Amino acid sequence: MRTRQTIQSASTKIVLRRRTRRRFNPRIFIDRTLETAAIVSLLTTGLSGVGAMACWGMEIVEMNANPNIIISGWQYQKNICLGGMLVSFSAFLGSALVGAGFSIHQDKF
């Protein structure tokens, strides 16, 4: 929000600008925070899924290479990636639900 004031003299024109200070709007801050959390959690879910698939593939390769190994380290890594997927996807669902609740509250349905 900017306002302009113009002062004219005989031969010159001076434009004075006065800037108004922006006010902190907590609703916009909350909306942007929830949007960022949703995007980051979706990206984390995707990357954890790719990691889990890679660990699953390496586990299969390791089992085919040496059948004497019963439990390999790739199974633990796969479980960690699957747990990360579960947590980040639940964070996405939570942030989407809270964001939808705020938008419904703003529209006053």
Short mmCIF file of N, CA and C in Angstrom, two decimals:
data_model
loop_
_atom_site.label_atom_id
_atom_site.label_comp_id
_atom_site.label_asym_id
_atom_site.label_seq_id
_atom_site.Cartn_x
_atom_site.Cartn_y
_atom_site.Cartn_z
N MET A 1 0.84 -1.17 0.00
CA MET A 1 0.00 0.00 0.00
C MET A 1 0.88 1.23 0.00
N ARG A 2 0.87 1.90 -1.08
CA ARG A 2 1.66 3.11 -1.20
C ARG A 2 0.74 4.26 -1.53
N THR A 3 1.04 5.40 -0.97
CA THR A 3 0.29 6.60 -1.31
C THR A 3 1.25 7.59 -1.94
N ARG A 4 0.75 8.36 -2.85
CA ARG A 4 1.57 9.37 -3.53
C ARG A 4 1.00 10.75 -3.26
N GLN A 5 1.90 11.65 -3.05
CA GLN A 5 1.52 13.04 -2.90
C GLN A 5 2.31 13.83 -3.94
N THR A 6 1.65 14.70 -4.62
CA THR A 6 2.29 15.49 -5.66
C THR A 6 2.29 16.96 -5.27
N ILE A 7 3.46 17.55 -5.37
CA ILE A 7 3.60 18.98 -5.11
C ILE A 7 4.08 19.62 -6.40
N GLN A 8 3.32 20.57 -6.90
CA GLN A 8 3.71 21.24 -8.13
C GLN A 8 4.07 22.69 -7.84
N SER A 9 5.22 23.06 -8.35
CA SER A 9 5.60 24.47 -8.27
C SER A 9 5.49 25.04 -9.68
N ALA A 10 6.06 26.16 -9.87
CA ALA A 10 5.92 26.84 -11.16
C ALA A 10 6.53 26.03 -12.30
N SER A 11 7.73 25.48 -12.11
CA SER A 11 8.37 24.79 -13.23
C SER A 11 8.77 23.34 -12.91
N THR A 12 8.64 22.89 -11.68
CA THR A 12 9.07 21.54 -11.32
C THR A 12 7.91 20.77 -10.70
N LYS A 13 8.03 19.49 -10.83
CA LYS A 13 7.02 18.61 -10.25
C LYS A 13 7.75 17.63 -9.34
N ILE A 14 7.42 17.59 -8.09
CA ILE A 14 8.07 16.72 -7.12
C ILE A 14 7.03 15.69 -6.65
N VAL A 15 7.44 14.44 -6.67
CA VAL A 15 6.56 13.39 -6.20
C VAL A 15 7.13 12.83 -4.91
N LEU A 16 6.38 12.92 -3.85
CA LEU A 16 6.79 12.38 -2.57
C LEU A 16 6.06 11.06 -2.35
N ARG A 17 6.82 10.07 -1.95
CA ARG A 17 6.22 8.76 -1.68
C ARG A 17 6.30 8.47 -0.19
N ARG A 18 5.22 8.01 0.30
CA ARG A 18 5.18 7.63 1.69
C ARG A 18 4.76 6.16 1.75
N ARG A 19 5.63 5.36 2.33
CA ARG A 19 5.34 3.93 2.44
C ARG A 19 4.67 3.65 3.77
N THR A 20 3.62 2.86 3.67
CA THR A 20 2.98 2.43 4.90
C THR A 20 3.61 1.11 5.33
N ARG A 21 3.67 0.91 6.58
CA ARG A 21 4.30 -0.29 7.13
C ARG A 21 3.34 -1.48 7.01
N ARG A 22 3.87 -2.60 6.54
CA ARG A 22 3.05 -3.79 6.44
C ARG A 22 2.80 -4.36 7.83
N ARG A 23 1.60 -4.81 8.03
CA ARG A 23 1.26 -5.42 9.31
C ARG A 23 1.45 -6.92 9.21
N PHE A 24 1.84 -7.52 10.31
CA PHE A 24 2.00 -8.97 10.37
C PHE A 24 0.62 -9.60 10.42
N ASN A 25 0.36 -10.49 9.46
CA ASN A 25 -0.92 -11.17 9.41
C ASN A 25 -0.70 -12.63 9.80
N PRO A 26 -1.14 -13.05 10.98
CA PRO A 26 -0.87 -14.43 11.40
C PRO A 26 -1.57 -15.48 10.53
N ARG A 27 -2.69 -15.14 9.93
CA ARG A 27 -3.41 -16.09 9.09
C ARG A 27 -2.61 -16.43 7.83
N ILE A 28 -1.98 -15.43 7.23
CA ILE A 28 -1.14 -15.67 6.06
C ILE A 28 0.08 -16.48 6.46
N PHE A 29 0.67 -16.17 7.60
CA PHE A 29 1.83 -16.91 8.09
C PHE A 29 1.49 -18.38 8.32
N ILE A 30 0.35 -18.64 8.93
CA ILE A 30 -0.06 -20.03 9.18
C ILE A 30 -0.33 -20.76 7.88
N ASP A 31 -1.00 -20.10 6.93
CA ASP A 31 -1.28 -20.73 5.64
C ASP A 31 0.01 -21.08 4.90
N ARG A 32 0.96 -20.17 4.89
CA ARG A 32 2.22 -20.45 4.20
C ARG A 32 3.03 -21.53 4.90
N THR A 33 2.99 -21.56 6.22
CA THR A 33 3.69 -22.60 6.97
C THR A 33 3.09 -23.97 6.70
N LEU A 34 1.77 -24.06 6.69
CA LEU A 34 1.12 -25.33 6.40
C LEU A 34 1.38 -25.78 4.96
N GLU A 35 1.39 -24.84 4.03
CA GLU A 35 1.68 -25.18 2.64
C GLU A 35 3.11 -25.71 2.50
N THR A 36 4.05 -25.06 3.15
CA THR A 36 5.44 -25.52 3.11
C THR A 36 5.59 -26.89 3.75
N ALA A 37 4.92 -27.11 4.87
CA ALA A 37 4.99 -28.42 5.54
C ALA A 37 4.41 -29.51 4.67
N ALA A 38 3.33 -29.22 3.96
CA ALA A 38 2.73 -30.23 3.08
C ALA A 38 3.66 -30.57 1.92
N ILE A 39 4.29 -29.58 1.33
CA ILE A 39 5.20 -29.83 0.20
C ILE A 39 6.42 -30.61 0.66
N VAL A 40 7.00 -30.21 1.78
CA VAL A 40 8.19 -30.90 2.28
C VAL A 40 7.87 -32.34 2.67
N SER A 41 6.71 -32.56 3.28
CA SER A 41 6.36 -33.93 3.67
C SER A 41 6.08 -34.80 2.46
N LEU A 42 5.50 -34.25 1.40
CA LEU A 42 5.31 -35.05 0.18
C LEU A 42 6.65 -35.39 -0.47
N LEU A 43 7.56 -34.45 -0.50
CA LEU A 43 8.89 -34.73 -1.06
C LEU A 43 9.62 -35.78 -0.23
N THR A 44 9.52 -35.68 1.08
CA THR A 44 10.16 -36.66 1.96
C THR A 44 9.55 -38.05 1.78
N THR A 45 8.23 -38.10 1.59
CA THR A 45 7.56 -39.38 1.35
C THR A 45 8.07 -40.02 0.07
N GLY A 46 8.18 -39.24 -0.97
CA GLY A 46 8.67 -39.77 -2.25
C GLY A 46 10.10 -40.25 -2.16
N LEU A 47 10.96 -39.47 -1.53
CA LEU A 47 12.37 -39.87 -1.43
C LEU A 47 12.54 -41.10 -0.54
N SER A 48 11.76 -41.18 0.52
CA SER A 48 11.83 -42.37 1.38
C SER A 48 11.31 -43.60 0.64
N GLY A 49 10.32 -43.42 -0.19
CA GLY A 49 9.81 -44.54 -1.00
C GLY A 49 10.85 -45.04 -1.98
N VAL A 50 11.55 -44.13 -2.62
CA VAL A 50 12.63 -44.53 -3.53
C VAL A 50 13.73 -45.25 -2.77
N GLY A 51 14.06 -44.74 -1.59
CA GLY A 51 15.08 -45.40 -0.77
C GLY A 51 14.65 -46.79 -0.32
N ALA A 52 13.38 -46.95 0.03
CA ALA A 52 12.88 -48.26 0.44
C ALA A 52 12.91 -49.24 -0.72
N MET A 53 12.56 -48.79 -1.91
CA MET A 53 12.60 -49.67 -3.08
C MET A 53 14.04 -50.07 -3.41
N ALA A 54 14.96 -49.13 -3.27
CA ALA A 54 16.37 -49.44 -3.53
C ALA A 54 16.90 -50.45 -2.51
N CYS A 55 16.55 -50.27 -1.25
CA CYS A 55 16.99 -51.22 -0.22
C CYS A 55 16.37 -52.59 -0.44
N TRP A 56 15.13 -52.61 -0.87
CA TRP A 56 14.46 -53.88 -1.16
C TRP A 56 15.16 -54.60 -2.31
N GLY A 57 15.53 -53.85 -3.34
CA GLY A 57 16.27 -54.43 -4.45
C GLY A 57 17.63 -54.95 -4.04
N MET A 58 18.34 -54.19 -3.21
CA MET A 58 19.66 -54.63 -2.75
C MET A 58 19.54 -55.86 -1.84
N GLU A 59 18.46 -55.92 -1.10
CA GLU A 59 18.22 -57.09 -0.25
C GLU A 59 18.02 -58.34 -1.10
N ILE A 60 17.28 -58.21 -2.19
CA ILE A 60 17.07 -59.34 -3.10
C ILE A 60 18.37 -59.75 -3.76
N VAL A 61 19.16 -58.78 -4.19
CA VAL A 61 20.44 -59.08 -4.82
C VAL A 61 21.36 -59.79 -3.84
N GLU A 62 21.39 -59.31 -2.60
CA GLU A 62 22.26 -59.92 -1.59
C GLU A 62 21.80 -61.34 -1.25
N MET A 63 20.50 -61.57 -1.19
CA MET A 63 19.98 -62.91 -0.90
C MET A 63 20.31 -63.89 -2.03
N ASN A 64 20.24 -63.42 -3.26
CA ASN A 64 20.57 -64.29 -4.40
C ASN A 64 22.06 -64.56 -4.50
N ALA A 65 22.87 -63.62 -4.05
CA ALA A 65 24.32 -63.80 -4.13
C ALA A 65 24.83 -64.77 -3.07
N ASN A 66 24.30 -64.68 -1.86
CA ASN A 66 24.76 -65.54 -0.77
C ASN A 66 23.53 -66.02 0.02
N PRO A 67 23.01 -67.22 -0.26
CA PRO A 67 21.79 -67.68 0.42
C PRO A 67 22.02 -68.06 1.88
N ASN A 68 23.25 -68.08 2.37
CA ASN A 68 23.51 -68.43 3.77
C ASN A 68 23.18 -67.29 4.73
N ILE A 69 23.08 -66.07 4.23
CA ILE A 69 22.76 -64.91 5.08
C ILE A 69 21.25 -64.87 5.28
N ILE A 70 20.83 -64.89 6.52
CA ILE A 70 19.40 -64.88 6.81
C ILE A 70 18.88 -63.45 6.93
N ILE A 71 19.54 -62.63 7.73
CA ILE A 71 19.12 -61.24 7.92
C ILE A 71 20.27 -60.35 7.48
N SER A 72 20.01 -59.49 6.55
CA SER A 72 21.05 -58.59 6.07
C SER A 72 20.78 -57.18 6.58
N GLY A 73 21.74 -56.29 6.37
CA GLY A 73 21.59 -54.91 6.80
C GLY A 73 20.61 -54.12 5.96
N TRP A 74 20.33 -54.59 4.75
CA TRP A 74 19.42 -53.87 3.88
C TRP A 74 17.98 -53.94 4.38
N GLN A 75 17.65 -55.02 5.10
CA GLN A 75 16.29 -55.13 5.63
C GLN A 75 16.04 -54.05 6.68
N TYR A 76 17.02 -53.77 7.51
CA TYR A 76 16.88 -52.72 8.52
C TYR A 76 16.76 -51.34 7.85
N GLN A 77 17.56 -51.12 6.82
CA GLN A 77 17.49 -49.84 6.10
C GLN A 77 16.13 -49.68 5.43
N LYS A 78 15.62 -50.77 4.86
CA LYS A 78 14.31 -50.72 4.22
C LYS A 78 13.23 -50.37 5.24
N ASN A 79 13.30 -50.98 6.42
CA ASN A 79 12.31 -50.69 7.46
C ASN A 79 12.40 -49.24 7.94
N ILE A 80 13.60 -48.70 8.00
CA ILE A 80 13.76 -47.30 8.38
C ILE A 80 13.13 -46.39 7.33
N CYS A 81 13.36 -46.70 6.05
CA CYS A 81 12.76 -45.88 4.98
C CYS A 81 11.24 -45.99 4.98
N LEU A 82 10.72 -47.18 5.21
CA LEU A 82 9.27 -47.34 5.25
C LEU A 82 8.67 -46.59 6.45
N GLY A 83 9.36 -46.60 7.57
CA GLY A 83 8.90 -45.82 8.72
C GLY A 83 8.92 -44.33 8.44
N GLY A 84 9.98 -43.88 7.75
CA GLY A 84 10.04 -42.47 7.37
C GLY A 84 8.91 -42.09 6.42
N MET A 85 8.58 -43.00 5.52
CA MET A 85 7.45 -42.74 4.62
C MET A 85 6.15 -42.59 5.40
N LEU A 86 5.95 -43.48 6.36
CA LEU A 86 4.72 -43.43 7.14
C LEU A 86 4.61 -42.13 7.94
N VAL A 87 5.70 -41.72 8.56
CA VAL A 87 5.68 -40.50 9.36
C VAL A 87 5.47 -39.27 8.48
N SER A 88 6.19 -39.19 7.36
CA SER A 88 6.06 -38.00 6.51
C SER A 88 4.71 -37.95 5.81
N PHE A 89 4.13 -39.10 5.45
CA PHE A 89 2.81 -39.08 4.84
C PHE A 89 1.75 -38.69 5.86
N SER A 90 1.91 -39.13 7.10
CA SER A 90 0.95 -38.70 8.12
C SER A 90 1.11 -37.21 8.42
N ALA A 91 2.32 -36.69 8.31
CA ALA A 91 2.51 -35.23 8.47
C ALA A 91 1.82 -34.48 7.34
N PHE A 92 1.88 -35.01 6.13
CA PHE A 92 1.18 -34.39 5.00
C PHE A 92 -0.32 -34.38 5.25
N LEU A 93 -0.86 -35.53 5.67
CA LEU A 93 -2.30 -35.59 5.91
C LEU A 93 -2.71 -34.64 7.03
N GLY A 94 -1.90 -34.56 8.07
CA GLY A 94 -2.21 -33.65 9.17
C GLY A 94 -2.18 -32.20 8.76
N SER A 95 -1.14 -31.80 8.01
CA SER A 95 -1.06 -30.39 7.59
C SER A 95 -2.17 -30.05 6.59
N ALA A 96 -2.53 -31.00 5.73
CA ALA A 96 -3.63 -30.75 4.80
C ALA A 96 -4.96 -30.62 5.54
N LEU A 97 -5.15 -31.44 6.56
CA LEU A 97 -6.39 -31.37 7.33
C LEU A 97 -6.50 -30.06 8.11
N VAL A 98 -5.40 -29.65 8.72
CA VAL A 98 -5.42 -28.38 9.46
C VAL A 98 -5.62 -27.21 8.50
N GLY A 99 -4.95 -27.25 7.34
CA GLY A 99 -5.14 -26.19 6.35
C GLY A 99 -6.56 -26.13 5.83
N ALA A 100 -7.18 -27.29 5.61
CA ALA A 100 -8.57 -27.31 5.17
C ALA A 100 -9.49 -26.78 6.26
N GLY A 101 -9.17 -27.10 7.49
CA GLY A 101 -9.97 -26.59 8.60
C GLY A 101 -9.90 -25.07 8.70
N PHE A 102 -8.71 -24.51 8.49
CA PHE A 102 -8.59 -23.05 8.51
C PHE A 102 -9.33 -22.40 7.35
N SER A 103 -9.27 -23.02 6.16
CA SER A 103 -9.95 -22.41 5.01
C SER A 103 -11.47 -22.50 5.19
N ILE A 104 -11.96 -23.58 5.78
CA ILE A 104 -13.40 -23.68 6.04
C ILE A 104 -13.80 -22.65 7.09
N HIS A 105 -12.96 -22.47 8.10
CA HIS A 105 -13.26 -21.49 9.15
C HIS A 105 -13.27 -20.08 8.57
N GLN A 106 -12.40 -19.78 7.60
CA GLN A 106 -12.36 -18.45 6.99
C GLN A 106 -13.60 -18.22 6.14
N ASP A 107 -14.06 -19.26 5.43
CA ASP A 107 -15.22 -19.10 4.57
C ASP A 107 -16.53 -19.12 5.34
N LYS A 108 -16.49 -19.58 6.58
CA LYS A 108 -17.64 -19.62 7.48
C LYS A 108 -18.78 -20.45 6.91
N PHE A 109 -18.46 -21.70 6.58
CA PHE A 109 -19.50 -22.62 6.10
C PHE A 109 -20.42 -23.01 7.21
#
